[in-house]
Coordinates of C-alpha atoms and ligand atoms in Angstrom, one line a residue:
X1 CA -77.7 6.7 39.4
X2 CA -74.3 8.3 39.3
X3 CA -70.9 7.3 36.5
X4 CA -69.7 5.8 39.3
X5 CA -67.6 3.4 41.1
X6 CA -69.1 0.1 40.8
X7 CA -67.0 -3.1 40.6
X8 CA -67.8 -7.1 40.0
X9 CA -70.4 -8.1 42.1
X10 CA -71.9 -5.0 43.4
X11 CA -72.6 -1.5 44.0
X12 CA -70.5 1.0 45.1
X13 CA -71.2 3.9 46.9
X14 CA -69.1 7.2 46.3
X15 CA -69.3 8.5 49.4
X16 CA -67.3 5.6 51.0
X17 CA -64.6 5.5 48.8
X18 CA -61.5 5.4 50.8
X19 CA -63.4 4.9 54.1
X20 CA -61.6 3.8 56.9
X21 CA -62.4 0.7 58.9
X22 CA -62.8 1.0 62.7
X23 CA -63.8 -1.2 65.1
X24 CA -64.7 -1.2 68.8
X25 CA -64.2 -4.8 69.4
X26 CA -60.2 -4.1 68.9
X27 CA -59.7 -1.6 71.1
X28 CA -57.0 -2.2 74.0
X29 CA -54.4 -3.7 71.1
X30 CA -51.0 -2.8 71.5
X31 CA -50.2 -1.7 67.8
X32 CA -52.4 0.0 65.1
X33 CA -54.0 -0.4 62.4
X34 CA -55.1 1.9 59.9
X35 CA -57.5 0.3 56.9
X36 CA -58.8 2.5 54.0
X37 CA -60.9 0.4 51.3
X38 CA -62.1 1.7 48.1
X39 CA -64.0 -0.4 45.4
X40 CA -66.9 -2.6 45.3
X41 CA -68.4 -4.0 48.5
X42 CA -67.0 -7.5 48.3
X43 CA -63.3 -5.0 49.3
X44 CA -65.3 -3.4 52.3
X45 CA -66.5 -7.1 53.1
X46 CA -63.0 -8.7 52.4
X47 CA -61.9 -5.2 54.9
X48 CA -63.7 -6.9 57.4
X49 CA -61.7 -10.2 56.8
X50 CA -58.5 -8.6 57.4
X51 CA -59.9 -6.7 60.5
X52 CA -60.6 -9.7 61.8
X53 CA -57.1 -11.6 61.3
X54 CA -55.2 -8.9 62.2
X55 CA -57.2 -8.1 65.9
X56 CA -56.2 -11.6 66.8
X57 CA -52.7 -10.4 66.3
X58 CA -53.4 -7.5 68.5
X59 CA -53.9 -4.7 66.5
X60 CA -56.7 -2.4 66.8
X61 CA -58.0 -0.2 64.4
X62 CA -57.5 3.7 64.0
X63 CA -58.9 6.6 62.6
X64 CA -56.0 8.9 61.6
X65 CA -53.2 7.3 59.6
X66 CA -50.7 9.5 62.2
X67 CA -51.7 7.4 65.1
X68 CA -50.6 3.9 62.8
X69 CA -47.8 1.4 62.8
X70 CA -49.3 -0.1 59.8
X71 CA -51.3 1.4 57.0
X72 CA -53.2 -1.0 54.5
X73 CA -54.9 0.2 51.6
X74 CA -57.8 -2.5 50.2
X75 CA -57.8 -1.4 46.2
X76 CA -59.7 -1.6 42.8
X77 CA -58.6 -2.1 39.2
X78 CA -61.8 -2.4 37.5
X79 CA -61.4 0.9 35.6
X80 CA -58.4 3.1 35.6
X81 CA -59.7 6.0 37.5
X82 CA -59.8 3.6 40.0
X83 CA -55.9 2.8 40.4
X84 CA -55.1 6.2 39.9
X85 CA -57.1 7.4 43.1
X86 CA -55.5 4.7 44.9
X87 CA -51.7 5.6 43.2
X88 CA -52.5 9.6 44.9
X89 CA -53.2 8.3 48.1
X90 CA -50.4 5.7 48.2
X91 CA -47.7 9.1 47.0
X92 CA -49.3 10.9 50.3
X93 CA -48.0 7.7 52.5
X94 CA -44.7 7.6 50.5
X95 CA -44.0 11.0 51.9
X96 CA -45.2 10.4 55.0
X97 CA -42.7 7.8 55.2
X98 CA -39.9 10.0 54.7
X99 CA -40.6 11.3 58.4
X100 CA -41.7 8.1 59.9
X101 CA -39.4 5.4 58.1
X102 CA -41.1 2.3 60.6
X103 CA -44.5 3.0 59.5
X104 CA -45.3 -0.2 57.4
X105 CA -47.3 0.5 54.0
X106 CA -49.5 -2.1 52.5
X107 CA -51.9 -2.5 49.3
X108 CA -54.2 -5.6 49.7
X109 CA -57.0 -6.0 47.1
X110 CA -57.2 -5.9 43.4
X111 CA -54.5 -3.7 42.5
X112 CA -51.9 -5.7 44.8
X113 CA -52.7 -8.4 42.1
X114 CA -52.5 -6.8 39.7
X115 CA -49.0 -5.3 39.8
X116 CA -47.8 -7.8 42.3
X117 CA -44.3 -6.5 42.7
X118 CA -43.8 -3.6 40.3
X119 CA -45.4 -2.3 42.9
X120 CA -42.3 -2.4 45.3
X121 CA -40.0 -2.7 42.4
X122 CA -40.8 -0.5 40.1
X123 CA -42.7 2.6 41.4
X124 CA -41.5 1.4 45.1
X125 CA -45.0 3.1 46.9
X126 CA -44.8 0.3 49.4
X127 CA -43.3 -2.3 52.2
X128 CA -46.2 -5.0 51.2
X129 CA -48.4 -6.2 49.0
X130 CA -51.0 -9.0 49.3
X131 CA -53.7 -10.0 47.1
X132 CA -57.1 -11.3 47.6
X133 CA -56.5 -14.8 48.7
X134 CA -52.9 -14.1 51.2
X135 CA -54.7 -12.6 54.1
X136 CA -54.4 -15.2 56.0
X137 CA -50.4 -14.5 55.6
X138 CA -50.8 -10.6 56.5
X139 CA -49.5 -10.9 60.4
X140 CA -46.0 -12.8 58.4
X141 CA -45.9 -10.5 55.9
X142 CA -45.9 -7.6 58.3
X143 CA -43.3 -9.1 60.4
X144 CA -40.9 -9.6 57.2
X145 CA -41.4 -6.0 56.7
X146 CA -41.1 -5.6 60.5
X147 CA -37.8 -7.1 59.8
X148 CA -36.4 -5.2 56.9
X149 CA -37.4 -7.0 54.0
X150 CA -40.0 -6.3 51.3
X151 CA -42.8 -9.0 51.4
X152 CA -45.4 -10.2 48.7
X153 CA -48.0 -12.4 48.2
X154 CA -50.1 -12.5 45.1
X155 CA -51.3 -16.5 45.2
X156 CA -54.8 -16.6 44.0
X157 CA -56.2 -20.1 45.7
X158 CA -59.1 -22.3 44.5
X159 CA -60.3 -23.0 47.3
X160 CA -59.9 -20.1 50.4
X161 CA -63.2 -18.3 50.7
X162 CA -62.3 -17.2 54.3
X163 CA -65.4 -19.3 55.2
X164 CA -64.1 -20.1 58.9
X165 CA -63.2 -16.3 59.7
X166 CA -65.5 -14.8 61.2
X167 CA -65.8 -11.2 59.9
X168 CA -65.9 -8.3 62.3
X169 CA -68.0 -5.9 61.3
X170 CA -67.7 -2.6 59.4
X171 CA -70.9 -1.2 58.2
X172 CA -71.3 -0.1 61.9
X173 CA -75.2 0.9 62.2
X174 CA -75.8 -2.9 63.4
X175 CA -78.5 -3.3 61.0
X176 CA -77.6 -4.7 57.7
X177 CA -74.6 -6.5 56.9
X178 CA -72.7 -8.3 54.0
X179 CA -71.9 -11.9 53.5
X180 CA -69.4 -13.0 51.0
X181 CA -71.0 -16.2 49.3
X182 CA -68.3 -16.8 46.8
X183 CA -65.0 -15.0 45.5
X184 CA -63.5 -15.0 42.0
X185 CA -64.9 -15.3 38.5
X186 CA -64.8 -17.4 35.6
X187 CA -66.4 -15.5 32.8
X188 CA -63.9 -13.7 31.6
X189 CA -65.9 -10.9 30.4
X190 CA -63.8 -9.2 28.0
X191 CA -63.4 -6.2 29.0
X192 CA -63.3 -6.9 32.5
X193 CA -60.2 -7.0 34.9
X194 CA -61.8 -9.2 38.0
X195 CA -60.9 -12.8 36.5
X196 CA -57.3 -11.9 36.9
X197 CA -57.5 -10.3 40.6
X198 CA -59.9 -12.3 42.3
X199 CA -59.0 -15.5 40.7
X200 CA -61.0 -18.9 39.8
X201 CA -64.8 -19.1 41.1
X202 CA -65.5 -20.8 44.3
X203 CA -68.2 -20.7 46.5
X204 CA -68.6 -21.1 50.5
X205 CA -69.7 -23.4 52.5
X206 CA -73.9 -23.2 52.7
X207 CA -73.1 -24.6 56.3
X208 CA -71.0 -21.6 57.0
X209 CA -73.3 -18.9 55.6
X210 CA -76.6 -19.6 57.2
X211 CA -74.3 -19.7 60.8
X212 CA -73.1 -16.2 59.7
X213 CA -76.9 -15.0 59.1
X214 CA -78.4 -16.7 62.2
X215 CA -75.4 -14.7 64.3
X216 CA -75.8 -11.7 62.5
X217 CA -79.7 -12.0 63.5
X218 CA -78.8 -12.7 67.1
X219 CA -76.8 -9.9 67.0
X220 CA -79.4 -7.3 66.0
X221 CA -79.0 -7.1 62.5
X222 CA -82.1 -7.2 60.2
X223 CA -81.0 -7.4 56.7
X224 CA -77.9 -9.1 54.6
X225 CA -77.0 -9.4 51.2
X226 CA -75.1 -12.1 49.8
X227 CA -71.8 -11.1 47.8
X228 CA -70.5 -12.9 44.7
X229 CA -69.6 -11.6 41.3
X230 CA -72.3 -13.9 40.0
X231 CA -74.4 -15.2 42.4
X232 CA -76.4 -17.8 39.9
X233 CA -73.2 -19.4 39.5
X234 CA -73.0 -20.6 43.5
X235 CA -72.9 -23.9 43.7
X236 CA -71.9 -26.4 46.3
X237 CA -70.8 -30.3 46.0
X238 CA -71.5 -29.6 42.0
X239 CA -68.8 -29.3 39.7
X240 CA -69.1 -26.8 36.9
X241 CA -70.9 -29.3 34.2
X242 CA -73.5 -30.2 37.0
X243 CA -71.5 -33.3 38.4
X244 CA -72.3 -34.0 41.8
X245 CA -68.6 -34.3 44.1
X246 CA -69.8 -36.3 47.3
X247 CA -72.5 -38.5 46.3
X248 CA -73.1 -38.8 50.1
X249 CA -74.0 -35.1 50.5
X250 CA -76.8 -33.0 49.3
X251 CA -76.1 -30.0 46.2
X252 CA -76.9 -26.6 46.9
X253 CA -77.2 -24.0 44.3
X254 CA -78.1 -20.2 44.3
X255 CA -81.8 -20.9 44.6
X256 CA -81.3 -23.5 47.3
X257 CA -79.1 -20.8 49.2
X258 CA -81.8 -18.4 49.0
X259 CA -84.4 -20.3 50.6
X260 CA -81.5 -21.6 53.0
X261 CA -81.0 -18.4 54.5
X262 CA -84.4 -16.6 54.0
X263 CA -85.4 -19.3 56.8
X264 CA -83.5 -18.3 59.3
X265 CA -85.8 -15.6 60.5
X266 CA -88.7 -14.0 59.1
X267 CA -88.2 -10.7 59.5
X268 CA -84.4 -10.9 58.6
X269 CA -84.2 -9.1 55.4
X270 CA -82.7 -10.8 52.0
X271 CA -80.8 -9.1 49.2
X272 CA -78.2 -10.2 47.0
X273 CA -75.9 -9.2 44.5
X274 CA -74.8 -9.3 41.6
X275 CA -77.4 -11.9 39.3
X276 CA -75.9 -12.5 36.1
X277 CA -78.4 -12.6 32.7
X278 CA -77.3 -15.7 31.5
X279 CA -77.5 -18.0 34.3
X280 CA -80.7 -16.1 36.4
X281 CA -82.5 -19.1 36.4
X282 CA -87.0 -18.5 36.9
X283 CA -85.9 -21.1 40.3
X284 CA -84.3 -18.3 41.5
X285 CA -87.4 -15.6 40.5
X286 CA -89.4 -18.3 42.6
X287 CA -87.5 -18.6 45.5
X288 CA -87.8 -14.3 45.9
X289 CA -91.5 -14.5 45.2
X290 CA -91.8 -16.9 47.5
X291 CA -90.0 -15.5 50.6
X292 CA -91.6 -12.1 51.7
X293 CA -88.2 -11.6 53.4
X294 CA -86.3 -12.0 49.9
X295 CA -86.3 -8.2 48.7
X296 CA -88.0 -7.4 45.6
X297 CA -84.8 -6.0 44.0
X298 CA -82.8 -7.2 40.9
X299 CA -79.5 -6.1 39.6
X300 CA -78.7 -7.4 36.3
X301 CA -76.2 -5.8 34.7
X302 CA -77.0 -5.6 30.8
X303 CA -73.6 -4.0 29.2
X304 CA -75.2 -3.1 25.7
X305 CA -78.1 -3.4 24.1
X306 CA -76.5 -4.8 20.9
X307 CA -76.0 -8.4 20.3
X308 CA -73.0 -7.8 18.3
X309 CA -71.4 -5.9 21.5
X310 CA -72.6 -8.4 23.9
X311 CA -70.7 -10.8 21.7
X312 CA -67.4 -9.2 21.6
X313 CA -67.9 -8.6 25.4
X314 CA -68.4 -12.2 25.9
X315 CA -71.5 -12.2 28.0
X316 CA -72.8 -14.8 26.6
X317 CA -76.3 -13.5 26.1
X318 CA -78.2 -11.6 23.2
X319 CA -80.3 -8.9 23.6
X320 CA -83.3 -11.0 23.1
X321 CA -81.8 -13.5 25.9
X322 CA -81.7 -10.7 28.3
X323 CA -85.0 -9.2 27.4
X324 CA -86.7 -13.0 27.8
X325 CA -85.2 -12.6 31.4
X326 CA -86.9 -9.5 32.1
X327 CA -90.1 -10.5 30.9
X328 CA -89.9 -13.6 33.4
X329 CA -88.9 -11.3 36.3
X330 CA -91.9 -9.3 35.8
X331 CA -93.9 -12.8 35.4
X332 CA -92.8 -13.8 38.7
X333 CA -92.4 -11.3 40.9
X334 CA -94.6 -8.9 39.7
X335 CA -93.3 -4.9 40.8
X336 CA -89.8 -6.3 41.4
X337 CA -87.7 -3.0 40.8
X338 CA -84.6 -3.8 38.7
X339 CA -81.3 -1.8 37.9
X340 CA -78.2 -2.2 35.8
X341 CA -74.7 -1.7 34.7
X342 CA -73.8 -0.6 31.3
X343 CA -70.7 0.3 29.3
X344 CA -70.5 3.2 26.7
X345 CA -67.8 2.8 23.8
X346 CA -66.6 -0.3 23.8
X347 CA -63.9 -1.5 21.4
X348 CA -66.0 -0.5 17.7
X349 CA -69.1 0.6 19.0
X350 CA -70.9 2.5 16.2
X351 CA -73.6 4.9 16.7
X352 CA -76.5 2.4 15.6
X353 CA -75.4 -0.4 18.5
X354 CA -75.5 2.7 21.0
X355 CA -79.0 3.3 20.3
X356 CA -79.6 -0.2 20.6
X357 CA -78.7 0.6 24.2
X358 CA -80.6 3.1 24.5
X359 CA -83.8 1.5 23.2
X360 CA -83.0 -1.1 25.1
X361 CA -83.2 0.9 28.3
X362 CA -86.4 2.5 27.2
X363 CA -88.1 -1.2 27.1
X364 CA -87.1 -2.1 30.3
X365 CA -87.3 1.4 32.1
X366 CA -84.4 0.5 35.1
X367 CA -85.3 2.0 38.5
X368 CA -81.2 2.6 38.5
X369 CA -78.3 2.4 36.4
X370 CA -74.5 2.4 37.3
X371 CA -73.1 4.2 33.8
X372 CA -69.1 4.1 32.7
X373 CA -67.2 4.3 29.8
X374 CA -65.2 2.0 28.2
X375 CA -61.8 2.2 30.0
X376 CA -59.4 -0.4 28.8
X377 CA -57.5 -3.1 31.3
X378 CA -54.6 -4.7 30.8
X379 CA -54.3 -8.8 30.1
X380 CA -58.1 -8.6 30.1
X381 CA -59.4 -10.4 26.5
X382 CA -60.1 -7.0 25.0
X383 CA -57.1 -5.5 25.5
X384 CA -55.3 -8.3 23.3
X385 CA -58.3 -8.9 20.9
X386 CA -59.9 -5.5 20.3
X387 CA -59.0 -2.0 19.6
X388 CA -59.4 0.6 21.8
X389 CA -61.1 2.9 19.1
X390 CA -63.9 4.9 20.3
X391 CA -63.0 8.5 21.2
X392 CA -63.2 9.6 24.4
X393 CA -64.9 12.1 23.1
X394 CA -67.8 10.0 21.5
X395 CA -67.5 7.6 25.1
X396 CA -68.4 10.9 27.1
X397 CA -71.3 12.0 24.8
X398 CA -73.2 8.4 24.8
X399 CA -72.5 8.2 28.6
X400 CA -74.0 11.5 28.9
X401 CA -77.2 10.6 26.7
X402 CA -77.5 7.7 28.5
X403 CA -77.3 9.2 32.2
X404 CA -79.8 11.7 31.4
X405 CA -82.6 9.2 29.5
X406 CA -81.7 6.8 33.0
X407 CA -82.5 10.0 35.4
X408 CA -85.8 10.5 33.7
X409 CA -86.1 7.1 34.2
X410 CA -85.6 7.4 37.9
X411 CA -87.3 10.3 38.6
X412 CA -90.8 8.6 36.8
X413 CA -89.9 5.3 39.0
X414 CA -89.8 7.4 41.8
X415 CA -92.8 9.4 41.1
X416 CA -94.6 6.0 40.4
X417 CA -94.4 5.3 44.3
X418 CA -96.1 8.4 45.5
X419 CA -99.2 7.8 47.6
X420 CA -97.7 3.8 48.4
X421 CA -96.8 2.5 51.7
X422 CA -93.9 0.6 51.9
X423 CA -92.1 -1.7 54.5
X424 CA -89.0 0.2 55.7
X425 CA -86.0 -1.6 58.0
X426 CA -85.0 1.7 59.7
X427 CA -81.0 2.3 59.0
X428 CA -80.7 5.2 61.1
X429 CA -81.1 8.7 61.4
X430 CA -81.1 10.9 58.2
X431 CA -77.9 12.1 56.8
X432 CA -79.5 15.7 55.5
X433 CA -81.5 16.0 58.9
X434 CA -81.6 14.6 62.6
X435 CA -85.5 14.6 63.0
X436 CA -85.4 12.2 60.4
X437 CA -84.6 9.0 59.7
X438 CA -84.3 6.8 57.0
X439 CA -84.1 3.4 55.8
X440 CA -85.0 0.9 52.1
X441 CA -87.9 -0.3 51.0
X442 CA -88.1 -3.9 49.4
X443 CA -87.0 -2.4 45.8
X444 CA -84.1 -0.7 47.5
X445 CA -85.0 2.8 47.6
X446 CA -84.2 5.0 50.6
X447 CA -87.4 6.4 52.3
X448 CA -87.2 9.3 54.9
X449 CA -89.1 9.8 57.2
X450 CA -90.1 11.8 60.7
X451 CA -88.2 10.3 63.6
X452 CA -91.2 9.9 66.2
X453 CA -90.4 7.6 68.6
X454 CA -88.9 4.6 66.2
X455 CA -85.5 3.1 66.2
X456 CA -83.1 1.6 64.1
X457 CA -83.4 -1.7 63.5
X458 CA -87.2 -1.8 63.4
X459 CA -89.7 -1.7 60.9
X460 CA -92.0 0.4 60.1
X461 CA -94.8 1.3 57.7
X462 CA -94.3 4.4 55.3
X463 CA -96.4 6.2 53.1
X464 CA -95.1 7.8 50.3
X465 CA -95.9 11.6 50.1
X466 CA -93.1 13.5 48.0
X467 CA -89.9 12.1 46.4
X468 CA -86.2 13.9 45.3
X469 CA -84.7 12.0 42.0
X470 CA -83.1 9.7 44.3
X471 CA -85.4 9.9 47.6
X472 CA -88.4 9.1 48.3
X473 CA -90.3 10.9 51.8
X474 CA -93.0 9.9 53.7
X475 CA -94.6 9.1 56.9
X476 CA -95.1 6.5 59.1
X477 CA -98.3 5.1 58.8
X478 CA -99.1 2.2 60.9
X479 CA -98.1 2.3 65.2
X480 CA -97.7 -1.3 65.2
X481 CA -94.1 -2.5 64.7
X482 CA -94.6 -4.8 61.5
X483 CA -92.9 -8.6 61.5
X484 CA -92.5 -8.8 57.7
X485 CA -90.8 -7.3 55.2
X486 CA -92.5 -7.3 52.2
Ligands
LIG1 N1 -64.5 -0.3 31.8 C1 -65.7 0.2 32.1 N2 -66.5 -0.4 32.9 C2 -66.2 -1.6 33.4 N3 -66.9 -2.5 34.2 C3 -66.1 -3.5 34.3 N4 -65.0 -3.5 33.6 C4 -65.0 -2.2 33.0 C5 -64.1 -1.6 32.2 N5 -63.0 -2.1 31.8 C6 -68.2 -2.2 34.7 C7 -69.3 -3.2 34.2 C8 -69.5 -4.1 35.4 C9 -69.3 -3.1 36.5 C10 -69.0 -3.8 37.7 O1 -68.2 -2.3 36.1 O2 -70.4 -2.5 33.9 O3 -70.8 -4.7 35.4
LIG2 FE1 -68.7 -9.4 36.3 FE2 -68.0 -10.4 33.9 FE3 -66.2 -9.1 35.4 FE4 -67.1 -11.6 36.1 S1 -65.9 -11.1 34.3 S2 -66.8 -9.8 37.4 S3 -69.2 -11.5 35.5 S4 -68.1 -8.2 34.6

């Protein structure tokens, strides 16, 4: 559990900030494409999107922005540290520009929302900018720029979730992918920036995600989560209030999904994120404990621990709410690990609703916690309703307390798991060693391992024998390759 970068829907992990995507299947295209994303995954997934649209153009992907005629920069704006990584980068392709004045300079993503033209205008960083829902337009908004001009497009849609593209693939060990179930938001959290970049809520086609699960399975892969900024909220042929659209067709909601895609194999693995406390409904808790391919992993971001906070966040649960949800995730899928997102100093938080959060955390014990402090967004409902009057000062100090009670919390979590044996889809090979290799168990843990004679893509048995704070080692335990994956 680091303060990191974690945005929306889903985890983010720091060491792929600003990774670049590259793909074999483009080579042999006659211009080139360099793609850095940063953010949450549902940018690395929306990466692979672009990727896609752009090959068919004929570009193929590069490694080094030297080698590019275009470089395209998938952002974040969910907290300001965010931006201004992206704002360092984008000054080092400003200057690179100076020398190469055809190289064509992009921002996709949240922050090309979000500043829409003051990005050209104003601060003049780059040639393009297109937000979330213009990909489709990227090959004619590079030949605008192609042609002299500046070119934007910022439309949000209500209905383009990309569902007929199929993504080519970035997480390149060929064992566990990413499918984007829905895009946008409409919860308007206050404090939180997403509703304005990602737009309306809308979610995809069932049809068209069980096609992209059962290929993905063809392919190789063993394991996918399901993307959305809150995933209880999917729903298909159902308006918001429950009214069915196309009395002709069957409804599908989150639980439905589940089940949906947990059939197309048994041994293709099932995760999801990111569930939201106040629509997790128990349908969904019974679909996972009824699917030994649905992992055994929960991420329900809490915020605070004070109803008072939770209020002025607009969450739109109490603490008691979110506790009742708890309770029935242990109910139903007894041992499901569970992690979380909370916020230090938000707009008037005193001393006695922080230790509400903290108490709250001792209840519940998390396996993992992504931690930040309150950093205020623009337009966002807090911004306009609520002062900004926590020091940042006091914000650092909670954050602290809390990161060090969640790392105890870890390290007895992990500690719990010694002397179990675990069901492990093998990722690959170890990043600390190359006799090793490594892979998650149900709850989402990484478990090392010797290498022996196992490959990626299988699973294997592992018995837990020692554990780091955010490790757990082991051996192999059974010869047999196992079908399952509880
Ligand atoms: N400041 C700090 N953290 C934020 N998050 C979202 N917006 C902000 C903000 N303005 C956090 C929330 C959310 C996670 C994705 O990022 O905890 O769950
Ligand atoms: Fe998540 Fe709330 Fe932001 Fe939506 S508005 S992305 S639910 S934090």
């Amino acid at each position: 559990m680091i303060e990191g970068l974690h945005e929306g829907n889903k985890t983010i992990d720091e060491s792929k900030q600003g990774e670049v995507t590259l793909l074999d299947s483009t080579k042999g295209g006659n211009k080139k494409l360099y793609l850095e994303s940063y953010g949450c995954q549902m940018n690395f997934s929306d990466s692979e999107v672009v990727a896609s649209i752009l090959s068919k153009e004929g570009y193929e992907t590069v490694s080094q922005s030297s080698e590019a005629d275009v470089v395209l920069l998938n952002t974040c704006s969910i907290r300001d540290n965010a931006e201004q990584r992206v704002r360092t980068r984008l000054k080092q392709f400003k200057n690179a520009k100076k020398e190469r004045p055809n190289l064509v300079v992009g921002v996709l993503g949240c922050m090309a929302e979000r500043l829409k033209k003051k990005l050209l205008d104003q601060e003049k960083l780059v040639d393009l900018v297109a937000g979330p829902d213009a990909y489709r337009d990227l090959p004619g908004l590079i030949s605008e720029v192609e042609g002299g001009q500046k070119a934007v497009n910022v439309l949000l849609s209500r209905e383009e979730t990309y569902a007929d593209i199929s993504p080519v693939r970035l997480d390149k060990n060929g064992v566990t992918a990413f499918i984007s179930i829905m895009r946008g938001c409409d919860n308007m959290c206050s404090f939180c920036v997403v509703p304005f970049t990602r737009g309306r809520e809308r979610s995809r086609d069932p049809q068209s995600i069980v096609q992209e699960a059962k290929e993905l399975y063809d392919n190789g892969y063993r394991e996918v989560t399901l993307l959305g900024q809150n995933v209880d909220s999917y729903r298909w042929n159902m308006s918001s209030k429950g009214r069915i659209k196309d009395e002709s067709k069957p409804t599908v909601n989150f639980a439905e999904l589940l089940e949906m895609v947990a059939q197309v194999a048994p041994d293709l693995r099932i995760r999801f994120s990111t569930s939201h406390p106040k629509d997790m409904t128990d349908d969904v808790l019974h679909a996972m404990a009824k699917y030994d391919n649905i992992c055994k992993y929960i991420h329900l971001p809490v915020q605070s621990g004070n109803t008072e906070m939770l209020k002025k966040m607009n969450r739109g649960y109490s603490r008691e709410w979110y506790m009742n949800r708890i309770e029935a995730i242990h109910r139903i899928i007894p041992g499901c690990a569970i992690s979380t997102d909370i916020i230090t100093g938000f707009c008037g938080e005193t001393d006695e609703q922080h230790n509400e959060t903290i108490s709250l955390m001792k209840e519940v014990k998390y396996d993992f916690a992504y931690m930040f402090k309150y950093s205020e967004r623009p337009r966002t409902l807090a911004e306009r309703k609520y002062e900004d009057d926590v020091p940042d000062e006091v914000k650092k100090a909670r954050l602290q307390e809390i990161i060090q009670l969640q790392q105890q919390h870890s390290a007895e979590s992990n500690k719990r798991q010694l002397g179990k044996t675990f069901e492990v889809l093998i990722e690959g090979v170890s990043k600390k060693s190359d006799d090793d290799l490594c892979g998650r168990n149900t709850h989402n843990t990484m478990v090392v391992f010797p290498k022996g004679d196992y490959q990626k893509g299988q699973y294997v048995k592992v018995k837990v024998t020692d554990c780091t704070s955010a490790t757990l080692l082991g051996e192999v335990v059974d010869e047999e390759k196992v079908l399952t994956t509880a």
